[in-house]
Short mmCIF file of C-alpha atoms in Angstrom, two decimals:
data_model
loop_
_atom_site.label_atom_id
_atom_site.label_comp_id
_atom_site.label_asym_id
_atom_site.label_seq_id
_atom_site.Cartn_x
_atom_site.Cartn_y
_atom_site.Cartn_z
CA MET A 71 96.20 64.61 165.52
CA SER A 72 97.77 66.06 162.25
CA GLU A 73 96.81 69.43 160.15
CA ALA A 74 95.56 67.21 157.91
CA PHE A 75 92.92 66.93 159.99
CA PRO A 76 91.78 70.48 161.40
CA LEU A 77 90.63 70.25 165.05
CA LEU A 78 87.76 72.64 164.12
CA PHE A 79 86.68 71.71 160.64
CA PRO A 80 84.21 72.59 159.78
CA LEU A 81 83.22 75.18 161.97
CA ASP A 82 86.23 76.77 161.03
CA ARG A 83 85.02 78.19 157.85
CA PHE A 84 81.51 79.53 159.47
CA TYR A 85 83.46 81.48 162.45
CA ALA A 86 86.03 83.11 159.85
CA ARG A 87 83.24 84.36 157.28
CA GLN A 88 81.92 85.92 159.89
CA GLU A 89 86.17 86.90 161.41
CA ILE A 90 85.47 85.94 164.79
CA ALA A 91 87.73 83.94 166.74
CA LEU A 92 87.63 80.11 167.18
CA PRO A 93 86.05 78.28 170.47
CA GLU A 94 89.33 76.96 172.74
CA ALA A 95 89.48 73.48 172.30
CA ARG A 96 91.36 70.58 171.90
CA TRP A 97 92.06 66.30 171.10
CA LEU A 98 91.04 63.90 173.04
CA THR A 99 91.52 60.38 172.85
CA ALA A 100 88.30 58.16 173.04
CA ASN A 101 89.51 57.58 176.71
CA GLU A 102 89.36 60.76 177.97
CA VAL A 103 85.51 61.78 177.07
CA PRO A 104 83.66 61.02 180.21
CA GLN A 105 79.87 58.78 180.24
CA PRO A 106 77.35 59.51 178.83
CA TYR A 107 79.54 61.25 175.62
CA ARG A 108 81.76 58.25 175.46
CA GLN A 109 78.90 56.12 175.02
CA LEU A 110 77.79 58.45 172.01
CA LEU A 111 80.55 59.79 170.77
CA CYS A 112 83.01 57.01 170.28
CA GLY A 113 82.05 54.47 167.93
CA GLU A 114 81.56 54.11 163.55
CA HIS A 115 77.57 54.85 163.84
CA ASP A 116 75.04 58.25 162.82
CA MET A 117 74.14 60.79 165.32
CA THR A 118 70.85 60.66 164.38
CA PRO A 119 69.39 57.37 165.07
CA THR A 120 72.33 57.22 168.00
CA LEU A 121 70.65 60.12 169.75
CA GLU A 122 67.08 59.58 169.12
CA ALA A 123 67.77 55.93 170.47
CA PHE A 124 69.41 57.72 173.51
CA HIS A 125 66.87 60.39 174.12
CA LYS A 126 64.13 58.15 172.94
CA ASP A 127 62.57 60.49 170.95
CA ARG A 128 63.03 61.26 167.27
CA ILE A 129 64.84 64.56 165.81
CA HIS A 130 64.73 67.15 163.63
CA LEU A 131 67.09 69.72 162.74
CA ARG A 132 67.53 73.54 162.32
CA VAL A 133 69.85 74.83 160.31
CA LEU A 134 71.24 78.41 161.43
CA GLU A 135 73.34 78.99 158.75
CA ARG A 136 74.01 77.38 155.09
CA TRP A 137 76.30 78.21 152.08
CA GLN A 138 76.39 76.78 148.99
CA GLU A 139 79.83 76.16 146.84
CA GLY A 140 79.36 74.58 143.65
CA GLU A 141 78.24 71.26 144.81
CA ALA A 142 79.35 71.07 148.61
CA LEU A 143 76.56 71.99 151.16
CA TRP A 144 77.89 74.07 154.54
CA ARG A 145 75.84 74.21 157.16
CA LEU A 146 75.58 74.78 160.75
CA VAL A 147 73.13 73.79 162.83
CA ALA A 148 71.54 72.09 165.80
CA LEU A 149 69.79 68.61 166.49
CA GLU A 150 66.68 69.39 168.16
CA LEU A 151 64.16 66.50 170.15
CA VAL A 152 60.73 66.96 168.56
CA ASP A 153 58.74 66.63 171.80
CA SER A 154 60.00 69.28 173.77
CA GLY A 155 62.24 71.11 171.01
CA ARG A 156 65.36 70.61 173.47
CA PRO A 157 68.38 70.91 171.77
CA VAL A 158 70.78 67.05 171.36
CA GLU A 159 73.24 67.99 168.74
CA PHE A 160 75.42 71.57 167.46
CA GLY A 161 77.04 70.27 164.52
CA ALA A 162 79.14 71.80 161.47
CA ILE A 163 78.87 70.22 158.42
CA VAL A 164 79.88 70.19 154.62
CA ILE A 165 78.15 67.99 152.29
CA HIS A 166 79.10 66.91 149.22
CA LEU A 167 75.57 66.84 147.23
CA SER A 168 76.74 65.01 143.87
CA LEU A 169 77.55 61.50 145.81
CA PHE A 170 73.61 61.76 146.49
CA PRO A 171 70.49 60.84 144.22
CA LYS A 172 69.03 63.35 142.76
CA GLU A 173 66.08 62.74 145.19
CA ALA A 174 68.33 62.44 148.51
CA ALA A 175 69.85 65.64 147.12
CA GLU A 176 67.26 67.49 146.80
CA VAL A 177 65.93 66.26 150.35
CA VAL A 178 68.87 67.65 151.60
CA LEU A 179 68.90 71.01 149.94
CA GLU A 180 65.50 71.32 151.86
CA GLY A 181 66.89 71.15 155.26
CA HIS A 182 64.00 70.26 157.07
CA CYS A 183 66.02 66.18 158.11
CA PRO A 184 68.72 65.15 159.49
CA LEU A 185 71.55 64.22 157.68
CA GLY A 186 71.53 60.22 159.52
CA SER A 187 67.59 60.27 158.63
CA ILE A 188 68.42 60.57 154.76
CA LEU A 189 71.29 58.52 154.72
CA ALA A 190 68.79 55.83 155.93
CA ILE A 191 65.28 56.86 154.43
CA HIS A 192 66.72 56.70 150.78
CA HIS A 193 69.36 53.13 151.70
CA ILE A 194 72.55 55.32 150.91
CA TYR A 195 75.49 53.07 152.16
CA HIS A 196 77.86 54.36 154.14
CA GLU A 197 80.25 54.00 156.74
CA SER A 198 80.37 56.50 159.65
CA ARG A 199 84.24 57.01 160.59
CA PRO A 200 85.19 59.13 163.63
CA TYR A 201 89.04 60.18 163.35
CA GLY A 202 89.06 62.58 166.14
CA PHE A 203 87.17 63.64 169.39
CA VAL A 204 87.05 67.45 170.80
CA SER A 205 86.62 69.21 174.05
CA VAL A 206 84.62 72.40 173.32
CA GLN A 207 84.55 75.92 175.40
CA SER A 208 81.14 76.60 174.61
CA ASP A 209 80.84 80.47 173.32
CA SER A 210 77.89 82.78 171.86
CA ILE A 211 77.43 80.82 168.69
CA ILE A 212 77.69 76.96 170.19
CA ASN A 213 75.66 78.85 173.53
CA ASN A 214 72.52 80.33 171.07
CA ALA A 215 72.80 76.83 169.09
CA LEU A 216 72.46 75.03 172.43
CA GLY A 217 70.31 77.06 175.35
CA LEU A 218 73.25 77.36 176.48
CA GLN A 219 74.87 80.58 178.80
CA GLY A 220 78.02 80.82 180.06
CA THR A 221 81.26 79.01 179.09
CA GLN A 222 81.08 74.99 179.38
CA THR A 223 83.02 72.91 178.65
CA LEU A 224 81.38 70.24 175.81
CA TYR A 225 82.63 67.09 174.46
CA GLY A 226 82.31 66.16 170.68
CA ARG A 227 83.28 64.31 166.90
CA ARG A 228 85.60 64.86 164.26
CA ASN A 229 84.20 62.64 162.00
CA VAL A 230 83.91 61.68 157.94
CA LEU A 231 80.65 59.73 156.10
CA LYS A 232 82.64 57.80 153.00
CA THR A 233 80.76 55.92 150.50
CA LEU A 234 81.73 52.47 149.64
CA ASP A 235 84.99 53.99 147.61
CA GLY A 236 86.08 56.62 150.95
CA SER A 237 84.77 59.16 148.86
CA ALA A 238 83.22 61.29 151.56
CA ILE A 239 79.49 62.42 151.40
CA ALA A 240 80.28 64.50 154.55
CA ASP A 241 82.65 66.09 156.83
CA ILE A 242 81.40 67.25 160.63
CA LEU A 243 82.15 68.41 163.57
CA GLU A 244 79.49 66.97 166.26
CA ILE A 245 79.74 69.30 169.61
CA LEU A 246 77.29 67.57 172.49
CA PRO A 247 75.51 69.72 174.91
CA PRO A 248 76.18 69.15 178.72
CA GLU A 249 75.15 66.63 180.36
CA LYS A 250 73.14 68.85 183.11
CA PRO A 251 73.31 72.05 181.26
CA LEU A 252 73.18 75.45 182.57
CA TYR A 253 70.14 77.10 180.16
CA SER A 254 70.09 80.40 178.75
#
């Protein structure tokens, strides 16, 4: 991948704000992503409904950190299963609020509902465009968000959600927990 698509953006912004080193990571091709992660990550689909279908449960949002710069909302989040509370995704996202209808932008700012659910509820047409897949060695921030211990190899994707005219609604790094995790 080129420098136009930094490996761990927007996660790198959160780490820079805390002045800590990024976890070890590398680009992967879709074929290098093992199952079941490949079926979850490697396609032009939104993660929220994909994870809900895979886990047969609804998902809620836990915001770990957030800040706003103008119309850009930056969030570090965990997506969790409603029934068990088990985390099923760690993510870093920058959301471009100016591209949302007012009502939808207000729901985004409340920070209770996953972005994929908001897009569906408010009938906001968009395209999911993954442009790279990654393996990441978990660190204390990722482990805390996903309830893990020790360094584990995790898989994720760099994704951008776009409007019909190609404007970026959101730029996202989505990281999935291990299939058989070592929980803390």
